[in-house]
Tab-separated table of C-alpha atoms and ligand atoms in Angstrom:
chain	number	residue	atom	x	y	z
O	1	MET	CA	-15.410	9.802	-52.251
O	2	LYS	CA	-14.247	12.068	-54.489
O	3	THR	CA	-14.514	15.050	-52.583
O	4	LEU	CA	-12.340	13.544	-49.711
O	5	THR	CA	-9.237	12.406	-51.590
O	6	PRO	CA	-7.839	16.033	-52.362
O	7	LEU	CA	-8.997	17.127	-48.366
O	8	LEU	CA	-6.876	13.884	-47.279
O	9	ALA	CA	-3.884	14.574	-49.803
O	10	LEU	CA	-3.460	18.135	-47.921
O	11	ALA	CA	-3.766	16.260	-44.716
O	12	LEU	CA	-1.066	13.881	-45.239
O	13	THR	CA	0.761	17.649	-47.223
O	14	VAL	CA	0.196	19.268	-44.324
O	15	SER	CA	1.541	16.568	-41.445
O	16	GLY	CA	4.586	15.851	-44.172
O	17	THR	CA	5.680	19.092	-43.831
O	18	ALA	CA	5.330	19.460	-40.108
O	19	LEU	CA	6.620	16.868	-38.684
O	20	ALA	CA	10.213	17.655	-41.554
O	21	ALA	CA	10.034	20.627	-39.540
O	22	PHE	CA	9.950	19.452	-36.624
O	23	ALA	CA	13.035	16.755	-37.360
O	24	ALA	CA	14.631	19.499	-38.939
O	25	GLU	CA	15.068	22.640	-36.122
O	26	PRO	CA	17.907	22.749	-33.768
O	27	SER	CA	17.103	22.480	-30.367
O	28	LYS	CA	16.522	26.153	-28.786
O	29	THR	CA	17.840	25.658	-25.150
O	30	PRO	CA	21.222	23.193	-25.264
O	31	VAL	CA	20.945	21.171	-22.079
O	32	THR	CA	24.283	21.312	-20.150
O	33	VAL	CA	25.250	19.350	-17.265
O	34	THR	CA	29.172	19.780	-16.603
O	35	ASN	CA	30.185	17.184	-13.367
O	36	HIS	CA	27.476	16.492	-12.072
O	37	PRO	CA	28.228	13.790	-9.422
O	38	LEU	CA	25.003	12.104	-10.391
O	39	GLU	CA	25.498	8.942	-13.158
O	40	PHE	CA	21.695	7.938	-13.314
O	41	ILE	CA	19.029	6.899	-11.833
O	42	ASP	CA	18.689	3.457	-11.880
O	43	THR	CA	14.566	2.062	-12.034
O	44	SER	CA	15.601	-1.192	-13.613
O	45	PHE	CA	14.685	-3.484	-10.826
O	46	GLU	CA	11.418	-5.089	-9.009
O	47	ASN	CA	9.266	-2.626	-8.022
O	48	ALA	CA	11.315	0.301	-8.558
O	49	SER	CA	9.149	3.969	-8.920
O	50	PRO	CA	8.760	5.203	-12.830
O	51	VAL	CA	10.808	8.496	-12.543
O	52	TRP	CA	12.594	10.449	-15.015
O	53	TYR	CA	14.912	13.768	-14.492
O	54	GLU	CA	16.653	16.492	-14.314
O	55	PHE	CA	19.302	19.064	-13.175
O	56	ALA	CA	18.149	22.492	-12.379
O	57	PRO	CA	20.542	25.594	-12.573
O	58	ASP	CA	21.852	25.048	-9.092
O	59	GLY	CA	22.747	21.043	-9.646
O	60	THR	CA	19.659	20.328	-7.382
O	61	VAL	CA	18.311	16.908	-9.344
O	62	LEU	CA	15.072	17.364	-9.847
O	63	VAL	CA	12.797	13.683	-10.244
O	64	HIS	CA	9.496	13.835	-11.621
O	65	LEU	CA	7.381	11.081	-10.178
O	66	LEU	CA	4.819	9.220	-12.381
O	67	TYR	CA	1.170	9.330	-11.800
O	68	ASP	CA	-1.115	6.363	-12.242
O	69	HIS	CA	-4.549	7.386	-13.295
O	70	GLU	CA	-7.863	6.088	-11.939
O	71	ARG	CA	-10.723	4.891	-14.734
O	72	SER	CA	-13.817	7.337	-15.493
O	73	SER	CA	-12.650	9.718	-12.627
O	74	PRO	CA	-10.312	12.864	-11.712
O	75	ASN	CA	-7.755	10.946	-9.220
O	76	ARG	CA	-4.484	10.309	-10.191
O	77	ALA	CA	-1.640	9.168	-7.880
O	78	ALA	CA	1.933	9.713	-7.268
O	79	GLY	CA	4.032	8.691	-4.321
O	80	HIS	CA	6.036	5.453	-4.255
O	81	ILE	CA	9.136	6.356	-4.520
O	82	HIS	CA	12.146	3.721	-5.104
O	83	PHE	CA	14.434	4.027	-7.071
O	84	GLN	CA	19.138	3.239	-7.023
O	85	LEU	CA	21.030	6.720	-6.972
O	86	HIS	CA	24.824	6.008	-9.040
O	87	ALA	CA	27.136	8.590	-8.298
O	88	LYS	CA	30.466	9.404	-7.194
O	89	PRO	CA	30.800	7.970	-3.273
O	90	GLY	CA	31.242	10.581	-0.774
O	91	SER	CA	29.730	13.171	-3.145
O	92	ARG	CA	26.613	14.849	-1.646
O	93	LEU	CA	23.233	15.381	-3.728
O	94	THR	CA	19.823	17.462	-3.549
O	95	LEU	CA	17.428	15.918	-4.668
O	96	GLU	CA	13.174	17.465	-4.960
O	97	PHE	CA	10.382	15.139	-5.670
O	98	LYS	CA	8.152	16.705	-8.556
O	99	ASN	CA	4.638	16.119	-9.735
O	100	LEU	CA	3.009	15.628	-5.797
O	101	ASP	CA	-0.594	16.758	-7.161
O	102	ASN	CA	-2.392	14.306	-6.803
O	103	VAL	CA	-6.479	14.065	-7.084
O	104	TRP	CA	-8.337	11.709	-4.439
O	105	ASN	CA	-11.806	11.653	-3.991
O	106	GLY	CA	-12.063	14.205	-6.812
O	107	VAL	CA	-10.556	16.535	-4.892
O	108	SER	CA	-6.982	18.100	-5.753
O	109	GLY	CA	-4.022	18.358	-2.710
O	110	SER	CA	-0.408	18.252	-3.075
O	111	ILE	CA	1.046	15.487	-0.965
O	112	ALA	CA	3.654	17.316	0.142
O	113	ARG	CA	2.800	17.527	3.832
O	114	GLU	CA	1.994	13.994	3.702
O	115	LEU	CA	5.796	13.310	2.833
O	116	LYS	CA	8.124	14.005	5.314
O	117	THR	CA	10.575	10.864	5.744
O	118	VAL	CA	12.129	8.316	3.115
O	119	VAL	CA	14.450	6.134	3.793
O	120	ILE	CA	17.640	4.645	1.952
O	121	SER	CA	20.447	1.529	1.829
O	122	GLU	CA	23.272	0.542	0.212
O	123	ASP	CA	22.364	-2.763	-0.093
O	124	GLY	CA	17.802	-2.819	-0.455
O	125	ARG	CA	17.774	-4.729	2.777
O	126	ALA	CA	18.889	-2.448	5.325
O	127	TRP	CA	17.312	0.238	5.213
O	128	ASN	CA	17.626	4.090	7.553
O	129	SER	CA	15.325	6.626	7.821
O	130	VAL	CA	15.964	10.421	6.710
O	131	PRO	CA	13.962	13.291	7.251
O	132	LEU	CA	13.049	15.315	4.410
O	133	GLU	CA	12.617	19.022	3.888
O	134	SER	CA	9.824	21.075	3.025
O	135	LEU	CA	9.536	24.047	1.389
O	136	PRO	CA	7.271	26.685	0.430
O	137	ASP	CA	5.070	25.645	-2.257
O	138	ASN	CA	4.332	22.139	-1.502
O	139	ARG	CA	8.468	21.336	-2.636
O	140	VAL	CA	9.857	18.607	-0.890
O	141	ARG	CA	13.755	17.778	-0.779
O	142	LEU	CA	16.320	15.423	-0.004
O	143	HIS	CA	20.105	15.887	1.482
O	144	VAL	CA	22.386	12.677	1.167
O	145	GLU	CA	26.069	12.068	0.966
O	146	MET	CA	26.983	8.801	-1.247
O	147	PRO	CA	28.036	6.634	1.210
O	148	GLY	CA	29.508	4.457	-1.742
O	149	PRO	CA	28.899	4.403	-5.944
O	150	ARG	CA	25.026	3.348	-5.375
O	151	LEU	CA	22.677	4.063	-2.953
O	152	TYR	CA	18.689	2.801	-2.958
O	153	ILE	CA	15.883	5.709	-1.925
O	154	ALA	CA	12.373	4.308	-0.687
O	155	ARG	CA	9.668	6.362	0.152
O	156	VAL	CA	9.595	3.321	3.130
O	157	GLU	CA	10.967	-0.350	3.656
O	158	PRO	CA	9.741	-1.532	0.417
O	159	TYR	CA	8.081	-4.896	0.351
O	160	ARG	CA	8.302	-6.522	-2.792
O	161	LEU	CA	6.509	-9.658	-4.604
O	162	SER	CA	10.017	-11.557	-3.925
O	163	ASP	CA	9.688	-10.675	-0.556
O	164	LEU	CA	5.992	-12.544	-0.651
O	165	ASP	CA	6.928	-15.394	-2.437
O	166	LYS	CA	10.118	-15.962	0.170
O	167	PHE	CA	7.426	-15.471	2.880
O	168	VAL	CA	4.744	-18.435	1.449
O	169	ALA	CA	8.072	-20.678	0.419
O	170	GLY	CA	8.667	-20.757	4.069
O	171	ILE	CA	4.883	-21.267	5.831
O	172	ARG	CA	3.491	-23.342	3.209
O	173	THR	CA	4.996	-26.532	4.020
O	174	ASN	CA	3.575	-25.541	8.133
O	175	ARG	CA	0.098	-28.152	9.488
O	176	LEU	CA	-1.243	-24.695	10.826
O	177	ILE	CA	-1.347	-23.346	7.035
O	178	GLN	CA	-3.355	-23.344	3.848
O	179	VAL	CA	-2.559	-21.459	0.758
O	180	THR	CA	-5.306	-21.685	-1.974
O	181	VAL	CA	-5.187	-19.294	-5.011
O	182	ILE	CA	-8.959	-17.749	-5.235
O	183	GLY	CA	-8.060	-15.309	-8.431
O	184	ARG	CA	-5.619	-13.483	-10.589
O	185	THR	CA	-4.847	-10.143	-11.525
O	186	VAL	CA	-4.992	-8.124	-14.045
O	187	GLN	CA	-1.428	-9.314	-15.487
O	188	GLY	CA	-1.958	-13.060	-14.303
O	189	ARG	CA	-0.641	-13.018	-11.095
O	190	GLU	CA	-1.694	-15.353	-8.651
O	191	LEU	CA	-3.675	-14.094	-5.710
O	192	GLU	CA	-3.025	-15.959	-2.466
O	193	LEU	CA	-5.304	-16.281	0.300
O	194	ILE	CA	-3.338	-18.295	4.039
O	195	ARG	CA	-5.972	-19.738	5.725
O	196	LEU	CA	-3.730	-20.003	9.393
O	197	GLY	CA	-5.242	-22.519	12.300
O	198	ASN	CA	-8.000	-24.414	12.526
O	199	SER	CA	-11.511	-23.440	10.275
O	200	GLN	CA	-13.778	-24.597	13.332
O	201	ALA	CA	-12.190	-22.541	15.646
O	202	PRO	CA	-15.008	-20.487	17.442
O	203	PHE	CA	-14.186	-16.754	15.287
O	204	ARG	CA	-12.359	-16.273	12.251
O	205	VAL	CA	-10.626	-12.782	11.144
O	206	PHE	CA	-9.383	-12.025	8.189
O	207	LEU	CA	-6.893	-9.089	7.127
O	208	ARG	CA	-5.571	-8.200	3.149
O	209	ALA	CA	-2.851	-6.019	2.328
O	210	ARG	CA	-1.373	-3.759	-0.406
O	211	ALA	CA	-4.581	-2.598	-2.036
O	212	HIS	CA	-2.716	0.711	-2.793
O	213	ALA	CA	0.788	-0.277	-4.162
O	214	TRP	CA	2.579	1.935	-2.555
O	215	GLU	CA	2.024	1.147	0.618
O	216	PRO	CA	4.072	-1.431	2.196
O	217	GLY	CA	3.452	-1.265	5.857
O	218	GLY	CA	0.488	-3.546	6.417
O	219	ASN	CA	2.351	-6.380	4.399
O	220	TRP	CA	5.542	-6.436	7.356
O	221	VAL	CA	2.321	-6.427	9.972
O	222	VAL	CA	0.533	-9.478	8.138
O	223	GLU	CA	4.449	-10.853	8.295
O	224	GLY	CA	4.393	-10.501	12.336
O	225	LEU	CA	1.769	-11.649	13.129
O	226	VAL	CA	1.745	-14.690	10.471
O	227	ARG	CA	5.226	-15.654	12.400
O	228	ARG	CA	4.084	-14.790	16.091
O	229	LEU	CA	1.232	-18.133	15.586
O	230	LEU	CA	3.134	-20.093	14.285
O	231	LYS	CA	5.602	-20.353	17.083
O	232	ASP	CA	3.158	-23.148	18.232
O	233	ASP	CA	3.764	-21.946	22.191
O	234	ALA	CA	1.269	-21.871	24.294
O	235	ASP	CA	0.536	-18.760	23.601
O	236	ALA	CA	-0.087	-19.529	20.203
O	237	ARG	CA	-1.996	-22.736	20.716
O	238	LYS	CA	-4.734	-21.006	23.044
O	239	TYR	CA	-4.662	-18.011	20.276
O	240	LEU	CA	-5.796	-20.521	17.517
O	241	GLU	CA	-8.036	-22.724	19.589
O	242	ARG	CA	-9.996	-19.328	19.831
O	243	TYR	CA	-9.573	-17.977	16.233
O	244	CYS	CA	-8.398	-19.260	12.745
O	245	LEU	CA	-7.003	-16.181	10.792
O	246	TYR	CA	-7.342	-15.744	6.684
O	247	VAL	CA	-5.188	-13.285	4.536
O	248	LEU	CA	-5.235	-11.799	1.332
O	249	PRO	CA	-0.729	-10.716	1.330
O	250	MET	CA	-1.498	-9.128	-1.548
O	251	ALA	CA	-4.353	-7.637	-3.616
O	252	ASN	CA	-2.894	-5.176	-5.561
O	253	LYS	CA	0.334	-7.369	-6.442
O	254	ASP	CA	0.822	-5.779	-10.707
O	255	GLY	CA	1.623	-2.425	-9.074
O	256	VAL	CA	3.395	-3.796	-6.660
O	257	ALA	CA	5.838	-5.543	-9.220
O	258	LEU	CA	5.829	-2.281	-11.682
O	259	GLY	CA	6.292	0.497	-9.013
O	260	ARG	CA	3.088	1.831	-9.359
O	261	THR	CA	1.169	4.030	-6.548
O	262	ARG	CA	-2.358	3.507	-5.870
O	263	PHE	CA	-4.636	1.840	-9.070
O	264	ASN	CA	-4.675	-1.688	-10.353
O	265	PHE	CA	-4.006	-1.870	-13.884
O	266	GLN	CA	-7.483	-1.774	-15.141
O	267	GLY	CA	-7.731	1.930	-13.440
O	268	LYS	CA	-8.900	0.616	-10.464
O	269	ASP	CA	-8.887	1.471	-6.986
O	270	LEU	CA	-9.002	-1.565	-5.000
O	271	ASN	CA	-10.436	0.105	-1.576
O	272	ARG	CA	-13.432	1.829	-3.599
O	273	ASP	CA	-17.033	-0.148	-5.364
O	274	TRP	CA	-17.168	-2.468	-2.403
O	275	ASP	CA	-20.651	-0.779	-2.306
O	276	LYS	CA	-21.374	-3.217	-5.229
O	277	PRO	CA	-20.455	-6.772	-6.977
O	278	ALA	CA	-16.686	-6.218	-8.112
O	279	ASP	CA	-16.940	-5.954	-11.513
O	280	PRO	CA	-14.178	-9.294	-12.702
O	281	ARG	CA	-12.664	-7.567	-15.766
O	282	LEU	CA	-11.828	-3.864	-14.025
O	283	ALA	CA	-11.086	-5.872	-11.150
O	284	PRO	CA	-10.509	-9.031	-10.765
O	285	GLU	CA	-8.301	-8.769	-7.565
O	286	ASN	CA	-11.758	-7.742	-5.844
O	287	ALA	CA	-14.172	-10.165	-7.848
O	288	ALA	CA	-11.945	-13.338	-6.562
O	289	LEU	CA	-12.097	-12.111	-2.770
O	290	GLU	CA	-15.657	-11.428	-3.268
O	291	GLN	CA	-16.334	-14.816	-4.854
O	292	TRP	CA	-14.359	-16.055	-2.008
O	293	LEU	CA	-16.048	-14.183	0.421
O	294	GLU	CA	-19.172	-15.128	-1.019
O	295	GLY	CA	-18.776	-18.953	-0.022
O	296	MET	CA	-17.569	-18.797	3.494
O	297	VAL	CA	-20.765	-16.771	3.908
O	298	LYS	CA	-23.090	-19.456	2.019
O	299	ALA	CA	-21.306	-21.912	4.198
O	300	GLY	CA	-21.772	-20.204	8.042
O	301	GLN	CA	-18.030	-18.668	7.319
O	302	ALA	CA	-18.110	-15.333	7.548
O	303	PRO	CA	-14.881	-13.729	8.836
O	304	HIS	CA	-16.405	-11.699	12.282
O	305	VAL	CA	-13.452	-9.394	12.029
O	306	ALA	CA	-12.335	-7.973	8.859
O	307	LEU	CA	-9.132	-5.740	9.103
O	308	GLU	CA	-8.169	-3.795	5.393
O	309	LEU	CA	-4.782	-2.519	5.891
O	310	HIS	CA	-2.817	1.326	4.833
O	311	ASN	CA	-0.115	3.373	5.008
O	312	ASP	CA	-1.069	6.919	4.987
O	313	GLY	CA	0.186	10.064	6.687
O	314	GLY	CA	-2.059	10.181	9.781
O	315	GLY	CA	-2.628	6.257	10.541
O	316	LEU	CA	-5.816	6.053	12.091
O	317	LEU	CA	-8.377	3.659	12.250
O	318	HIS	CA	-10.647	4.547	9.673
O	319	ILE	CA	-14.370	3.387	11.343
O	320	SER	CA	-16.971	4.402	8.240
O	321	ARG	CA	-20.952	4.767	9.005
O	322	PRO	CA	-23.208	3.369	6.861
O	323	PRO	CA	-26.641	3.259	7.303
O	324	VAL	CA	-27.035	-0.702	8.907
O	325	PRO	CA	-29.034	-1.328	11.993
O	326	GLU	CA	-25.706	-2.878	13.258
O	327	LEU	CA	-24.216	-0.064	13.283
O	328	PRO	CA	-23.828	1.679	17.246
O	329	ARG	CA	-23.082	-3.030	17.829
O	330	HIS	CA	-20.391	-2.014	15.017
O	331	LEU	CA	-19.283	1.090	16.867
O	332	GLU	CA	-18.961	-0.224	20.064
O	333	ARG	CA	-16.655	-3.083	18.655
O	334	MET	CA	-14.362	-1.265	16.773
O	335	ALA	CA	-14.031	0.764	20.325
O	336	THR	CA	-13.309	-2.420	22.030
O	337	LEU	CA	-10.627	-3.061	19.422
O	338	GLU	CA	-8.600	0.684	19.376
O	339	GLU	CA	-8.769	-0.107	23.138
O	340	LEU	CA	-7.134	-3.613	22.810
O	341	LEU	CA	-4.499	-2.231	19.979
O	342	ARG	CA	-3.817	0.356	22.617
O	343	LYS	CA	-3.003	-1.712	25.616
O	344	HIS	CA	-1.086	-4.666	23.497
O	345	THR	CA	0.817	-2.895	20.376
O	346	TRP	CA	2.515	0.756	19.812
O	347	PHE	CA	-1.496	2.123	18.304
O	348	THR	CA	-1.976	5.826	20.237
O	349	GLU	CA	-3.141	7.357	16.877
O	350	GLY	CA	-7.285	6.822	17.544
O	351	SER	CA	-9.812	6.561	14.959
O	352	THR	CA	-11.523	8.928	12.908
O	353	LYS	CA	-14.310	11.410	14.072
O	354	GLY	CA	-17.661	10.782	14.572
O	355	SER	CA	-19.187	12.179	11.415
O	356	PHE	CA	-16.384	10.154	8.756
O	357	ARG	CA	-18.070	7.725	6.380
O	358	ASN	CA	-15.846	6.770	3.568
O	359	SER	CA	-18.366	4.547	1.217
O	360	GLY	CA	-16.985	1.884	-0.772
O	361	THR	CA	-14.181	1.261	1.259
O	362	LEU	CA	-13.369	-2.240	1.758
O	363	GLY	CA	-14.730	-1.716	5.520
O	364	ASP	CA	-17.470	0.405	4.759
O	365	GLY	CA	-18.997	-2.268	1.707
O	366	TRP	CA	-18.148	-5.101	4.257
O	367	LEU	CA	-20.054	-3.835	7.401
O	368	GLU	CA	-22.913	-2.570	4.779
O	369	ARG	CA	-23.655	-6.161	2.454
O	370	TYR	CA	-22.190	-8.287	4.862
O	371	ARG	CA	-22.720	-6.899	8.003
O	372	ILE	CA	-19.182	-8.715	8.940
O	373	ASP	CA	-17.163	-5.767	11.110
O	374	ALA	CA	-14.732	-3.909	8.966
O	375	VAL	CA	-12.477	-1.508	9.686
O	376	VAL	CA	-9.564	0.234	7.283
O	377	HIS	CA	-6.432	0.744	9.709
O	378	GLU	CA	-4.147	3.042	8.599
O	379	PHE	CA	-0.403	3.058	9.338
O	380	ASN	CA	1.797	6.011	9.772
O	381	CYS	CA	4.066	6.085	7.008
O	382	ASN	CA	6.424	8.912	8.839
O	383	TRP	CA	6.311	8.578	12.138
O	384	ILE	CA	4.812	5.663	14.931
O	385	SER	CA	4.077	8.946	17.940
O	386	GLY	CA	4.183	5.505	20.540
O	387	LEU	CA	7.543	4.858	19.795
O	388	LYS	CA	8.705	7.798	19.119
O	389	ASP	CA	10.707	6.441	16.063
O	390	TYR	CA	10.671	6.187	12.576
O	391	PRO	CA	8.694	3.495	11.025
O	392	SER	CA	10.406	0.534	10.082
O	393	ALA	CA	9.470	-2.600	9.208
O	394	ARG	CA	10.786	-4.364	12.583
O	395	HIS	CA	8.512	-2.250	13.807
O	396	TRP	CA	5.211	-3.100	11.587
O	397	GLN	CA	6.595	-6.858	12.332
O	398	THR	CA	6.110	-6.272	16.326
O	399	TYR	CA	2.780	-5.005	15.915
O	400	GLY	CA	1.611	-7.465	14.780
O	401	GLU	CA	3.466	-10.324	16.914
O	402	LYS	CA	0.868	-8.463	19.347
O	403	LEU	CA	-2.410	-8.337	17.196
O	404	ALA	CA	-1.942	-11.870	18.235
O	405	THR	CA	-2.965	-11.246	21.392
O	406	VAL	CA	-5.864	-8.471	20.624
O	407	PHE	CA	-7.649	-11.081	18.337
O	408	TYR	CA	-7.815	-13.482	21.000
O	409	GLU	CA	-8.914	-10.452	23.730
O	410	TYR	CA	-11.553	-8.889	21.344
O	411	PHE	CA	-13.150	-12.393	20.930
O	412	GLY	CA	-13.258	-12.946	24.246
O	413	ALA	CA	-15.056	-9.406	24.893
O	414	VAL	CA	-17.522	-9.357	21.698
O	415	LYS	CA	-20.472	-11.496	22.201
O	416	PRO	CA	-21.221	-13.191	18.251
N	1	ZN	ZN1	-4.491	3.529	1.431
């Protein structure tokens, strides 16, 4: 102990001196921003993306997105964009997005080439798409003119927890709906599983949206599908005689609430590790769903098809190929699904190539472990080729409406 004391004293002295020197040292590079029209970037609201910003000498606003990180992995992700500009009405602003160097499946790569559009809105409700300018060296810029003193900027039309709450509140008293809380997120938010229709219908379809927080497309698709099936017209009744719908509408609620990009609050990717039992401590969102699914399997009520809904820059059906004896049958059924999507919706993007496998996704894992025809469905966040238009909540809702017919015909075509 005696030998340690002088060392400790020395350490304290050194650190104390260093701290004092740091505090006393004047700033070496004065930062002057004179008369810039941007007053503030507000990120204090629901689903806002955490950012920090600074001004380049030419007046460009450099917006630094913050990464979220995956546990025990080099993976990191930024790319969620949702903030509000406060600036002089009529002023023109140039924003450059920084920190686009994501790491995905252990491979680093910039998402700059995937970042082609954003949406803007004065009220956070009515949105318009704006193309981004791509510059060399993975740089992406946005030019906007302020229509008023405030302007929201987002990657795609946001879908917040409050939007989901409103949606669920509006349908939950319908006699065709049953809402069950199957578990809680890391931060304790309730995970609702929505059943629509008669559990005794001959077929069951399952949808999950929003495993990745920045990707709201699936939520709009779910809304479109649910509203279509609740119309109570002749077609809806016909569809619901054939199948019952189960939906987990928002898996990564914590990430959505706090404006994260990809992982849950324990740094887990909720569209990974489906090749093994979920860890209830690190991924309670998946553990809850797994427990629900295993209950359904035990009751002889396993879903016949499952869609895991995502956004990316491609919009493909991700058909994974785990080594299961049912693989040829699965590929045949996915071909049927793709054909029906092309027939009834604006889907034209196609599916992944024959060598594709992405282990541990819900699509891959549910097929491997439960022999359920499960697939990841991406929705292109930049462009809808089939409509020659930018994506929007309305277009995704329309897609969901048409899915009602797709599932009806799918179950008519495949043998159980
Ligand atoms: Zn995703």
